Short mmCIF file of C-alpha atoms in Angstrom, two decimals:
data_model
loop_
_atom_site.label_atom_id
_atom_site.label_comp_id
_atom_site.label_asym_id
_atom_site.label_seq_id
_atom_site.Cartn_x
_atom_site.Cartn_y
_atom_site.Cartn_z
CA MET A 40 155.18 185.29 64.16
CA ALA A 41 154.25 181.74 64.77
CA GLN A 42 150.49 181.19 65.09
CA PRO A 43 149.61 179.19 68.10
CA THR A 44 148.19 175.71 67.20
CA PRO A 45 144.46 175.97 66.84
CA LYS A 46 142.69 174.24 69.41
CA TYR A 47 140.42 171.24 68.35
CA GLN A 48 137.23 172.96 67.64
CA GLN A 49 133.74 171.40 67.66
CA ALA A 50 131.53 172.19 64.95
CA GLY A 51 128.67 174.69 65.35
CA PRO A 52 128.53 178.41 66.03
CA LYS A 53 131.19 179.97 68.21
CA VAL A 54 130.34 179.78 71.80
CA LYS A 55 130.66 182.87 74.12
CA PRO A 56 133.21 181.94 76.76
CA ALA A 57 131.36 180.96 79.90
CA GLU A 58 131.35 183.54 82.80
CA LYS A 59 133.62 182.42 85.50
CA GLU A 60 131.85 179.54 87.25
CA GLU A 61 131.64 179.58 90.93
CA MET A 62 133.74 176.55 92.07
CA VAL A 63 133.47 174.61 95.30
CA TYR A 64 135.75 172.02 96.77
CA THR A 65 134.81 168.54 95.91
CA TRP A 66 135.39 167.63 99.73
CA PRO A 67 132.87 168.09 101.17
CA TYR A 68 130.36 169.67 98.75
CA LEU A 69 130.25 166.87 96.09
CA VAL A 70 131.50 163.94 98.30
CA SER A 71 128.87 164.52 101.05
CA ILE A 72 125.91 164.54 98.47
CA GLU A 73 127.17 161.36 96.95
CA ALA A 74 127.46 159.67 100.36
CA ILE A 75 123.98 160.78 101.46
CA MET A 76 122.48 159.58 98.21
CA ALA A 77 124.36 156.23 98.29
CA ILE A 78 123.36 155.62 101.94
CA ALA A 79 119.65 156.46 101.31
CA MET A 80 119.67 154.14 98.22
CA THR A 81 121.25 151.38 100.04
CA LEU A 82 118.89 151.70 102.95
CA ALA A 83 115.82 151.95 100.69
CA LEU A 84 116.98 148.84 98.65
CA SER A 85 117.71 146.98 102.01
CA LEU A 86 114.29 147.80 103.38
CA MET A 87 112.57 146.64 100.26
CA SER A 88 114.60 143.39 100.32
CA MET A 89 113.47 142.75 103.92
CA PHE A 90 109.83 142.89 103.07
CA VAL A 91 109.55 142.14 99.51
CA ASN A 92 110.62 138.79 98.16
CA ALA A 93 112.02 138.05 94.70
CA PRO A 94 109.81 135.71 92.84
CA LEU A 95 110.53 132.19 92.53
CA LEU A 96 107.77 130.12 90.73
CA ALA A 97 107.53 126.50 90.11
CA LEU A 98 110.44 124.69 88.46
CA ALA A 99 110.77 125.43 84.66
CA ASN A 100 108.53 123.16 82.72
CA PRO A 101 108.70 123.20 79.05
CA GLU A 102 105.40 121.44 78.71
CA GLN A 103 103.54 124.12 80.50
CA THR A 104 103.18 127.27 78.79
CA PRO A 105 101.89 130.10 81.20
CA ASN A 106 99.27 132.37 79.87
CA PRO A 107 100.43 134.97 79.30
CA ALA A 108 104.18 134.36 79.01
CA LYS A 109 105.86 137.66 79.43
CA ALA A 110 109.42 138.92 79.11
CA PRO A 111 111.02 141.12 81.83
CA TRP A 112 109.38 144.48 82.23
CA TYR A 113 111.86 146.42 80.07
CA PHE A 114 111.25 144.18 77.12
CA LEU A 115 107.23 144.42 77.54
CA GLY A 116 107.36 147.47 75.36
CA LEU A 117 108.69 145.53 72.49
CA GLN A 118 106.48 142.57 73.30
CA GLU A 119 103.56 145.07 72.97
CA LEU A 120 104.95 146.01 69.48
CA LEU A 121 104.93 142.28 68.77
CA LEU A 122 101.25 142.21 68.89
CA HIS A 123 100.95 144.88 66.16
CA MET A 124 103.48 144.06 63.59
CA HIS A 125 106.06 141.63 62.11
CA PRO A 126 108.33 140.15 64.91
CA ALA A 127 111.48 140.96 62.80
CA LEU A 128 110.16 144.62 63.07
CA ALA A 129 109.15 144.53 66.77
CA GLY A 130 111.89 142.31 68.14
CA VAL A 131 115.09 143.34 66.24
CA ILE A 132 114.63 146.19 63.90
CA VAL A 133 112.99 148.68 65.89
CA PRO A 134 115.00 148.15 69.08
CA GLY A 135 118.07 148.15 66.97
CA ALA A 136 117.19 151.36 65.10
CA ALA A 137 116.05 153.05 68.51
CA LEU A 138 119.46 152.41 69.96
CA LEU A 139 121.47 153.61 66.87
CA LEU A 140 119.25 156.62 66.45
CA LEU A 141 119.70 157.47 70.07
CA ALA A 142 123.44 157.21 69.91
CA MET A 143 123.33 159.46 66.68
CA ILE A 144 121.55 162.44 68.55
CA PRO A 145 124.71 164.35 69.13
CA TYR A 146 126.09 163.79 65.73
CA VAL A 147 123.14 165.64 64.38
CA ASP A 148 122.48 168.14 67.10
CA ARG A 149 126.21 169.66 67.13
CA ASP A 150 125.45 173.04 68.45
CA ARG A 151 126.94 173.42 71.94
CA ARG A 152 124.36 176.13 73.10
CA GLY A 153 121.59 174.76 75.12
CA THR A 154 124.08 172.54 77.09
CA GLY A 155 123.44 171.91 80.70
CA ILE A 156 120.05 173.74 80.92
CA TRP A 157 117.04 171.62 81.54
CA PHE A 158 114.95 171.56 78.25
CA SER A 159 117.57 174.04 77.04
CA THR A 160 115.19 176.81 75.76
CA ARG A 161 111.94 178.57 76.89
CA LYS A 162 110.22 176.47 74.18
CA GLY A 163 111.71 173.41 75.48
CA ILE A 164 109.13 172.55 78.18
CA PRO A 165 105.83 173.25 76.06
CA ILE A 166 107.72 171.34 73.14
CA THR A 167 108.24 168.40 75.48
CA ILE A 168 104.63 168.28 76.85
CA PHE A 169 103.16 168.56 73.40
CA SER A 170 105.29 165.82 72.04
CA TRP A 171 104.62 163.75 75.03
CA VAL A 172 100.77 164.18 74.75
CA TYR A 173 100.93 163.75 70.72
CA THR A 174 102.77 160.38 71.16
CA TRP A 175 100.37 158.98 73.64
CA ILE A 176 97.40 159.90 71.78
CA TRP A 177 98.54 158.42 68.56
CA GLU A 178 99.81 155.17 70.19
CA LEU A 179 96.84 154.74 72.40
CA VAL A 180 94.30 155.32 69.48
CA LEU A 181 96.25 152.81 67.39
CA ILE A 182 96.39 150.16 70.18
CA LEU A 183 92.82 150.55 70.89
CA ILE A 184 91.73 150.28 67.05
CA ASP A 185 93.97 147.13 66.80
CA GLU A 186 92.33 145.61 69.77
CA PHE A 187 88.63 146.38 69.48
CA TRP A 188 88.25 146.62 65.73
CA VAL A 189 86.49 143.35 65.09
CA THR A 190 84.13 142.36 62.30
CA LYS A 191 83.06 139.26 60.63
CA ASP A 192 83.61 137.98 57.08
CA ALA A 193 80.92 136.12 54.92
CA ALA A 194 81.82 132.94 56.52
CA GLY A 195 81.52 134.22 60.12
CA GLN A 196 85.16 134.30 60.73
CA GLU A 197 86.44 137.05 62.96
CA ILE A 198 88.62 139.69 61.59
CA LYS A 199 90.53 141.66 64.30
CA GLY A 200 92.74 144.54 64.05
CA ILE A 201 94.10 146.87 61.47
CA GLU A 202 96.43 144.47 59.69
CA ARG A 203 93.83 141.72 59.28
CA HIS A 204 91.22 144.05 57.91
CA LEU A 205 93.77 145.47 55.35
CA THR A 206 94.87 142.01 54.24
CA PHE A 207 91.23 140.85 54.00
CA TRP A 208 90.17 144.03 51.89
CA LEU A 209 93.19 143.76 49.75
CA ASN A 210 92.56 140.08 49.16
CA ASP A 211 88.98 140.88 48.32
CA LEU A 212 89.99 143.84 46.01
CA PHE A 213 92.65 141.86 44.11
CA PRO A 214 91.63 138.27 44.23
CA GLY A 215 93.93 137.50 41.33
CA MET A 216 96.85 138.23 43.35
CA VAL A 217 95.91 135.29 45.98
CA LYS A 218 95.67 133.08 43.02
CA ILE A 219 99.14 133.57 42.00
CA GLY A 220 100.38 133.41 45.45
CA VAL A 221 100.89 136.83 46.51
CA GLY A 222 99.46 137.37 50.04
CA TRP A 223 99.07 140.95 51.35
CA GLU A 224 100.35 140.35 54.94
CA TRP A 225 103.48 142.07 54.33
CA LEU A 226 101.74 145.32 53.71
CA GLY A 227 99.80 145.10 57.05
CA LYS A 228 102.51 143.56 59.18
CA ILE A 229 105.62 145.51 57.80
CA LEU A 230 104.77 148.31 55.33
CA LEU A 231 101.99 150.06 57.36
CA PRO A 232 103.71 149.87 60.89
CA SER A 233 107.00 150.95 59.45
CA GLY A 234 105.17 153.79 57.52
CA LEU A 235 103.39 154.87 60.80
CA MET A 236 106.62 154.68 62.86
CA VAL A 237 108.38 157.04 60.44
CA ALA A 238 105.32 159.24 59.79
CA ILE A 239 104.32 159.92 63.27
CA PRO A 240 107.62 161.36 64.53
CA TRP A 241 108.14 162.72 61.10
CA ILE A 242 104.75 164.79 61.43
CA LEU A 243 105.70 165.80 65.12
CA ALA A 244 109.05 167.25 63.90
CA GLU A 245 107.11 169.17 61.33
CA ILE A 246 104.66 170.47 63.65
CA VAL A 247 107.30 171.62 66.19
CA ARG A 248 109.31 173.18 63.18
CA ARG A 249 106.30 175.32 62.13
CA ARG A 250 104.41 176.04 65.30
CA TRP A 251 107.51 176.84 67.44
CA LYS A 252 109.92 177.70 64.69
CA ALA A 253 112.06 174.98 66.55
CA ASN A 254 115.72 174.81 65.97
CA THR A 255 117.63 171.54 65.73
CA ARG A 256 118.04 171.18 69.52
CA GLU A 257 114.22 171.60 69.95
CA VAL A 258 113.41 169.24 67.03
CA MET A 259 115.51 166.70 69.00
CA ILE A 260 113.56 167.35 72.17
CA ALA A 261 110.44 166.45 70.36
CA LEU A 262 111.79 163.25 68.67
CA GLY A 263 113.56 162.22 71.99
CA THR A 264 110.30 162.82 73.70
CA PHE A 265 108.55 160.59 71.18
CA TYR A 266 110.97 157.85 72.18
CA PHE A 267 110.95 158.33 75.90
CA ALA A 268 107.02 158.73 75.87
CA SER A 269 106.64 155.47 73.69
CA PHE A 270 108.95 153.54 75.88
CA VAL A 271 107.00 154.52 78.96
CA LEU A 272 103.43 153.99 77.40
CA LEU A 273 104.21 150.52 75.80
CA THR A 274 105.98 149.38 78.99
CA ILE A 275 102.90 150.41 81.05
CA ILE A 276 100.44 148.86 78.78
CA GLY A 277 102.58 145.68 78.26
CA THR A 278 103.17 145.29 82.17
CA ALA A 279 99.94 146.14 83.62
CA PHE A 280 97.23 146.06 80.88
CA ARG A 281 97.99 142.96 79.07
CA GLY A 282 96.49 139.65 80.58
CA HIS A 283 95.33 136.28 79.46
CA SER A 284 96.05 135.70 75.74
CA MET A 285 97.76 139.12 75.77
CA LEU A 286 94.24 140.65 75.56
CA LEU A 287 93.90 144.48 76.68
CA MET A 288 92.37 144.56 80.05
CA TRP A 289 92.25 146.55 83.37
CA PRO A 290 95.32 146.10 85.75
CA TRP A 291 93.21 144.57 88.42
CA GLU A 292 91.96 141.71 85.89
CA VAL A 293 95.54 140.83 84.98
CA THR A 294 96.54 137.73 87.05
CA PRO A 295 100.08 137.59 88.20
CA PRO A 296 102.24 134.84 86.98
CA GLU A 297 101.87 131.40 88.74
CA MET B 30 141.50 164.82 123.23
CA GLY B 31 138.80 162.44 121.92
CA LEU B 32 139.33 159.03 120.80
CA TRP B 33 139.06 159.89 117.17
CA SER B 34 141.71 162.67 117.41
CA LYS B 35 143.96 160.35 119.13
CA PHE B 36 143.42 157.56 116.51
CA LYS B 37 144.29 160.32 113.93
CA GLN B 38 147.72 160.57 115.47
CA THR B 39 148.66 156.83 115.44
CA THR B 40 151.00 155.37 112.81
CA LEU B 41 148.18 152.99 111.60
CA TYR B 42 145.92 156.01 110.63
CA LYS B 43 148.97 157.87 109.01
CA SER B 44 149.83 154.76 106.99
CA ILE B 45 146.41 154.38 105.51
CA TYR B 46 145.64 158.04 104.73
CA ARG B 47 148.32 159.86 102.67
CA ASN B 48 147.23 163.29 104.37
CA GLU B 49 145.57 164.69 107.29
CA TYR B 50 141.79 164.97 107.80
CA PRO B 51 140.51 167.20 104.97
CA ASP B 52 139.24 170.20 106.92
CA THR B 53 141.67 172.85 105.47
CA PRO B 54 141.70 173.94 101.66
CA ARG B 55 145.05 172.18 101.26
CA ASN B 56 143.94 168.84 102.70
CA GLN B 57 140.71 169.20 100.81
CA VAL B 58 142.62 169.18 97.56
CA LEU B 59 145.03 166.46 98.77
CA VAL B 60 142.29 163.98 99.91
CA ILE B 61 140.94 164.09 96.26
CA LEU B 62 144.40 163.61 94.69
CA ASN B 63 145.47 160.99 97.16
CA SER B 64 142.54 158.67 97.22
CA VAL B 65 142.17 155.88 94.69
CA VAL B 66 138.46 156.11 94.81
CA LEU B 67 137.96 159.97 95.20
CA HIS B 68 140.66 160.89 92.33
CA LEU B 69 137.92 160.01 89.87
CA HIS B 70 136.65 163.59 90.90
CA PRO B 71 138.31 166.77 90.10
CA VAL B 72 139.54 168.91 93.02
CA LYS B 73 136.96 171.44 92.61
CA VAL B 74 133.44 171.38 90.77
CA PRO B 75 131.22 174.17 89.54
CA ARG B 76 128.56 174.74 92.42
CA ARG B 77 125.69 174.75 89.93
CA ALA B 78 126.62 171.51 88.31
CA ILE B 79 126.48 169.51 91.44
CA ARG B 80 122.98 170.71 92.37
CA VAL B 81 120.66 167.47 93.20
CA SER B 82 117.86 168.90 90.94
CA TYR B 83 120.16 169.06 88.07
CA THR B 84 121.66 165.65 87.85
CA TRP B 85 119.49 163.80 90.40
CA GLY B 86 122.65 161.77 91.08
CA LEU B 87 121.43 159.10 88.66
CA GLY B 88 124.79 158.08 87.20
CA GLY B 89 126.23 157.80 90.69
CA LEU B 90 123.34 155.66 91.69
CA SER B 91 123.74 153.42 88.66
CA LEU B 92 127.30 152.78 89.69
CA LEU B 93 126.13 152.21 93.33
CA MET B 94 123.73 149.57 92.16
CA PHE B 95 126.34 147.97 90.04
CA LEU B 96 128.50 147.71 93.17
CA ILE B 97 125.72 146.29 95.17
CA LEU B 98 125.09 143.84 92.44
CA THR B 99 128.69 142.83 92.16
CA VAL B 100 128.79 142.08 95.94
CA THR B 101 125.61 140.29 96.26
CA GLY B 102 126.29 138.48 92.98
CA VAL B 103 129.54 137.09 94.26
CA TRP B 104 127.71 135.88 97.43
CA LEU B 105 124.94 134.05 95.22
CA MET B 106 127.70 132.54 93.31
CA PHE B 107 128.96 130.66 96.37
CA TYR B 108 125.60 128.86 96.44
CA TYR B 109 124.36 128.85 92.90
CA VAL B 110 124.71 125.74 90.74
CA PRO B 111 124.59 126.32 87.08
CA ALA B 112 123.08 123.18 85.93
CA VAL B 113 119.58 121.85 85.08
CA PRO B 114 117.36 121.45 87.07
CA ASP B 115 119.97 121.87 90.07
CA ALA B 116 119.97 125.75 89.53
CA TYR B 117 116.40 125.88 90.71
CA PHE B 118 117.08 123.81 93.90
CA SER B 119 120.11 125.71 94.50
CA VAL B 120 118.21 128.99 94.65
CA GLN B 121 115.59 127.28 96.84
CA ALA B 122 118.23 125.98 99.27
CA LEU B 123 119.70 129.70 99.23
CA GLU B 124 116.31 131.15 100.26
CA THR B 125 115.70 128.52 103.03
CA ASP B 126 119.01 127.27 104.26
CA VAL B 127 121.39 130.03 104.01
CA ILE B 128 121.69 132.92 106.52
CA PHE B 129 120.59 136.16 104.74
CA GLY B 130 120.23 134.09 101.51
CA MET B 131 116.72 135.42 100.86
CA PHE B 132 117.76 138.78 101.69
CA SER B 133 120.75 138.81 99.45
CA ARG B 134 118.81 137.32 96.42
CA ASN B 135 116.14 140.01 97.16
CA LEU B 136 118.82 142.80 97.15
CA HIS B 137 120.24 141.39 94.03
CA ARG B 138 117.04 141.30 92.32
CA TRP B 139 115.85 144.58 93.25
CA ALA B 140 119.08 146.41 92.55
CA ALA B 141 119.04 144.84 89.07
CA HIS B 142 115.59 146.39 88.28
CA GLY B 143 116.77 149.53 90.00
CA MET B 144 119.75 149.80 87.85
CA VAL B 145 117.86 149.43 84.51
CA LEU B 146 115.54 152.21 85.84
CA ALA B 147 118.44 154.34 87.04
CA VAL B 148 120.47 154.04 83.70
CA TRP B 149 117.34 154.84 81.64
CA LEU B 150 116.46 157.85 83.91
CA HIS B 151 120.16 158.98 83.72
CA MET B 152 119.89 158.91 80.02
CA ALA B 153 116.75 160.86 80.05
CA ARG B 154 118.35 163.43 82.46
CA VAL B 155 121.23 163.76 80.02
CA PHE B 156 119.19 164.27 77.06
CA TYR B 157 116.90 166.84 78.52
CA THR B 158 119.63 168.89 79.85
CA GLY B 159 121.40 168.83 76.57
CA ALA B 160 124.46 167.22 78.17
CA TYR B 161 125.12 164.94 75.08
CA LYS B 162 126.12 167.93 73.04
CA PRO B 163 129.75 168.06 71.74
CA PRO B 164 132.35 167.58 73.39
CA ARG B 165 130.31 165.00 75.04
CA ASP B 166 129.07 163.40 71.90
CA PHE B 167 131.04 160.19 71.99
CA ASN B 168 130.58 159.70 75.64
CA TRP B 169 126.80 159.72 74.98
CA ALA B 170 127.34 156.99 72.50
CA ILE B 171 129.19 155.02 75.07
CA GLY B 172 126.34 155.62 77.43
CA VAL B 173 123.82 154.17 74.99
CA VAL B 174 126.09 151.01 74.71
CA LEU B 175 126.20 150.82 78.55
CA PHE B 176 122.32 151.08 78.72
CA THR B 177 122.38 148.12 76.23
CA VAL B 178 124.84 146.14 78.27
CA THR B 179 122.89 146.87 81.51
CA VAL B 180 119.68 145.40 79.99
CA LEU B 181 121.50 142.45 78.81
CA LEU B 182 122.96 141.95 82.04
CA SER B 183 119.52 141.98 83.65
CA PHE B 184 118.18 139.84 81.22
CA THR B 185 120.93 137.11 81.20
CA GLY B 186 120.41 136.97 85.04
CA TYR B 187 116.65 136.43 84.55
CA LEU B 188 117.28 132.90 83.30
CA LEU B 189 119.48 131.65 85.96
CA PRO B 190 116.79 130.79 88.69
CA TRP B 191 115.39 128.35 86.22
CA ASP B 192 111.75 128.62 87.36
CA GLN B 193 108.81 129.10 85.21
CA LEU B 194 109.19 132.81 85.15
CA ALA B 195 112.62 132.76 84.04
CA TYR B 196 112.09 129.80 81.35
CA TRP B 197 109.26 131.42 79.73
CA ALA B 198 110.45 135.01 79.74
CA ILE B 199 113.58 133.74 77.97
CA GLN B 200 111.43 131.70 75.56
CA VAL B 201 109.57 135.03 74.58
CA GLY B 202 112.97 137.08 74.36
CA SER B 203 114.91 134.47 72.42
CA ASN B 204 111.82 134.03 70.05
CA MET B 205 112.20 137.79 69.51
CA ALA B 206 115.87 137.45 68.63
CA GLY B 207 115.08 134.67 66.46
CA SER B 208 112.96 136.87 64.29
CA THR B 209 116.11 138.61 63.12
CA PRO B 210 115.82 139.07 59.22
CA PHE B 211 117.89 136.44 57.40
CA ILE B 212 120.01 135.12 60.13
CA GLY B 213 117.15 134.65 62.84
CA LYS B 214 117.73 130.95 63.22
CA GLN B 215 121.47 131.30 63.58
CA VAL B 216 121.10 134.18 66.23
CA ARG B 217 118.70 131.87 68.17
CA PHE B 218 120.80 128.90 68.00
CA VAL B 219 123.87 131.05 69.35
CA LEU B 220 121.91 132.42 72.14
CA LEU B 221 120.40 129.16 73.17
CA GLY B 222 123.43 126.91 72.52
CA GLY B 223 120.98 124.60 70.55
CA TYR B 224 117.41 124.42 69.26
CA ASP B 225 115.76 124.88 72.67
CA ILE B 226 116.34 126.19 76.01
CA GLY B 227 118.42 123.77 78.09
CA LEU B 228 121.57 123.20 80.02
CA PRO B 229 123.79 124.75 77.28
CA THR B 230 121.62 128.02 77.28
CA LEU B 231 121.87 128.05 81.26
CA VAL B 232 125.63 127.79 80.92
CA ARG B 233 126.08 130.45 78.15
CA TRP B 234 123.69 132.88 79.97
CA TYR B 235 125.52 132.19 83.32
CA THR B 236 128.93 132.94 81.87
CA LEU B 237 127.62 135.96 80.10
CA HIS B 238 126.09 137.11 83.27
CA VAL B 239 128.92 136.68 85.86
CA LEU B 240 132.05 137.12 83.47
CA LEU B 241 131.61 138.74 79.94
CA LEU B 242 128.95 141.23 80.44
CA PRO B 243 130.35 142.51 83.92
CA LEU B 244 133.72 142.90 82.37
CA ALA B 245 132.41 144.75 79.36
CA ALA B 246 130.36 146.95 81.67
CA ILE B 247 133.47 147.74 83.80
CA VAL B 248 135.72 148.57 80.81
CA LEU B 249 132.81 150.80 79.26
CA MET B 250 132.26 152.50 82.66
CA ALA B 251 135.95 153.30 82.94
CA VAL B 252 135.94 155.02 79.52
CA HIS B 253 132.60 156.67 80.36
CA PHE B 254 133.88 158.23 83.75
CA TRP B 255 137.28 159.07 82.35
CA ARG B 256 135.56 160.83 79.42
CA VAL B 257 133.30 162.63 81.81
CA ARG B 258 136.58 164.32 83.21
CA LYS B 259 138.21 164.68 79.79
CA ASP B 260 135.22 166.41 78.18
CA GLY B 261 135.08 168.97 80.76
CA GLY B 262 133.46 167.43 83.73
CA ILE B 263 129.66 167.65 84.62
CA SER B 264 128.05 169.94 82.14
CA THR B 265 127.51 173.50 83.06
CA PRO B 266 125.05 175.98 81.28
CA ILE B 267 125.83 177.42 77.81
CA PRO B 268 122.81 179.58 76.85
CA TYR B 269 121.70 180.76 73.61
CA GLU B 270 122.76 184.23 73.53
CA ASP B 271 119.24 185.60 72.41
CA GLU B 272 117.81 183.63 75.26
CA GLU B 273 119.99 185.45 77.70
CA GLU B 274 119.20 188.96 76.29
CA THR B 275 115.63 188.62 75.71
CA ALA B 276 114.62 186.40 78.56
CA PRO B 277 112.49 188.43 80.89
CA ALA B 278 113.37 188.43 84.50
CA PRO B 279 111.22 185.93 86.39
CA GLU B 280 108.30 188.01 87.72
CA PRO B 281 106.56 186.81 90.94
CA GLN B 282 103.34 185.13 89.66
CA PRO B 283 100.07 186.36 91.78
CA LEU B 284 98.77 183.27 93.78
CA GLY B 285 95.14 182.51 92.79
CA GLY B 286 94.16 186.20 92.14
CA ALA B 287 94.85 187.05 95.69
CA ALA B 288 97.42 189.56 94.83
CA ASP B 289 97.09 193.08 93.38
#
C-alpha cells in the first residue's frame, strides 16, 4: 500500500495535536478590535501632535558642537556602550551580534512546545524577573565603577574608570612592553568588555540551568531578558542620566539640547 | 427604511461592495474573502489568539504607524527641499506658512518614534510568548530584519530637518559606523557620500528615507504577513504535557489574611 507522503516535519519532540480551538468569525470579532485600536492610536497620536511640537533647533552648524552631542534615543544604549569600550565594539560588533543572535533564537530553540503561552512555563516568570534584576545589577555596578573610580598617578594625572586603571597597572607592571611599543589599551577596551559581555549572560544561563533545571526555552527566556533588560537600562541611562560631557548625572541636571 | 438601508440598495453601494453587509455567517465569510484589505485575514480565527492581553495589537499598531508615516511623509515631501541649507528653511516654512504643516510634521515625528517603540515591543511580545518557535522561525528572522529597517528609516529621517539636533546626531551615528573594523573609513564614506556631512549626505539619506527603505519595508512586510498566514496564523498555545498534567488548578488566594 502506498504510504502517504510524510508531512514536512519540524524538529523537536512530537507535539500533541491541539484540542479543537474555539474559532470565531474574523468579522466582527477581530476586525472590531483592530478598528478600535487603530482609532484609539490615531487619536492619541493626533492629540499629542496638537500639543507637543517636534523639535527644530538652530540651523546645522558644523563649527558649533553641542555638549553633549547625542544620537536618537534608540541608539543611546549603544552610545552608552561607547563610553566603556572600543568604538568598533560598541558601534558595530555588539549591535551586529545582537541582531544576529536574536535572529538565531528559533534555530536553537526548536521545540514547538511552549508556543503561544506568555513565558511558556511556570518557571518562565521567576526566570524573567531574576534575569532582569541580575542584568540590571551587573550593568549598574559596572557603569558606576567606570564613572566614579578615579585615582591619581604619581604625576597627579587623573585615572578614571576600569579600562584606564587596568592599562595603568599593566604598564606599571610590565614597563618593558611599553618600551617596545606594546600598549595595553586593547586589554581594557576590547578584551575586558568582550569578556564581560560573554561572561555575564553565560553565568546567567548557568545559574538558570542549575537553580531552575531550565530547558532550552527557559534558558532562551533568560538570555532574551538579558538583551531586553540591557537595551532598556542602557537607553534610559543614555537618555536621561547623561548630561554635559556625557557625565553621569540626575535627569533634572541634564539640560535639553539647544 | 433608514437612509443607510436605502443606500445599501443602490447600484453604487452594490458596485463597491462585492457582498451584502456582513451580518449573516455567509456574508461574514464573504466580506473577508472579497475585500482586498480584509483578505489578509483568515475567515475565522481562534478566540484565544485574538485576546488583546495576548498580542496587545502591537504588530497591527506598527503597520498603522507605517501607514500614518506614509501619508504624512508624502504630505511633507510636497514642501520639503532636500538641499543645504534650504532643507532647514523649508521645514521652518512648513511649520509657519502651511496649513496643518506643524501638525503633520509633529504627527510624522511622533509616529516615527512610536513605530520604533511598537516594533520593539512587538518583538518582545513574540519572544516572551514563544511565538518565534517553528514553524514561525523564519518569520521571526524576517521580523528582526524589519526591526532593523524600521530603525534605519527613523534614523535616515532624523537628518532631514538639517538643524543642530539632526546634524550632530548623525555625526555621532556615522562616527559609530565609521569604527567598523577594517572597512570603517569606507563605510563612513559611503554613508556620508564624502568625508563630511554635507549635501551628498542629505541627498543619500533623503533617497534612502523616502524610497529605498520604505520599499524594502513594504516587501518585507508583505512576506511577513503572508508567512503569518502560511505558518498557521496567530500562535495558539502548545503546552508541555507535564505542565498540563502537573499544573495545580489555580486556587483562589486569600486576600491579606482576611480569608479563613
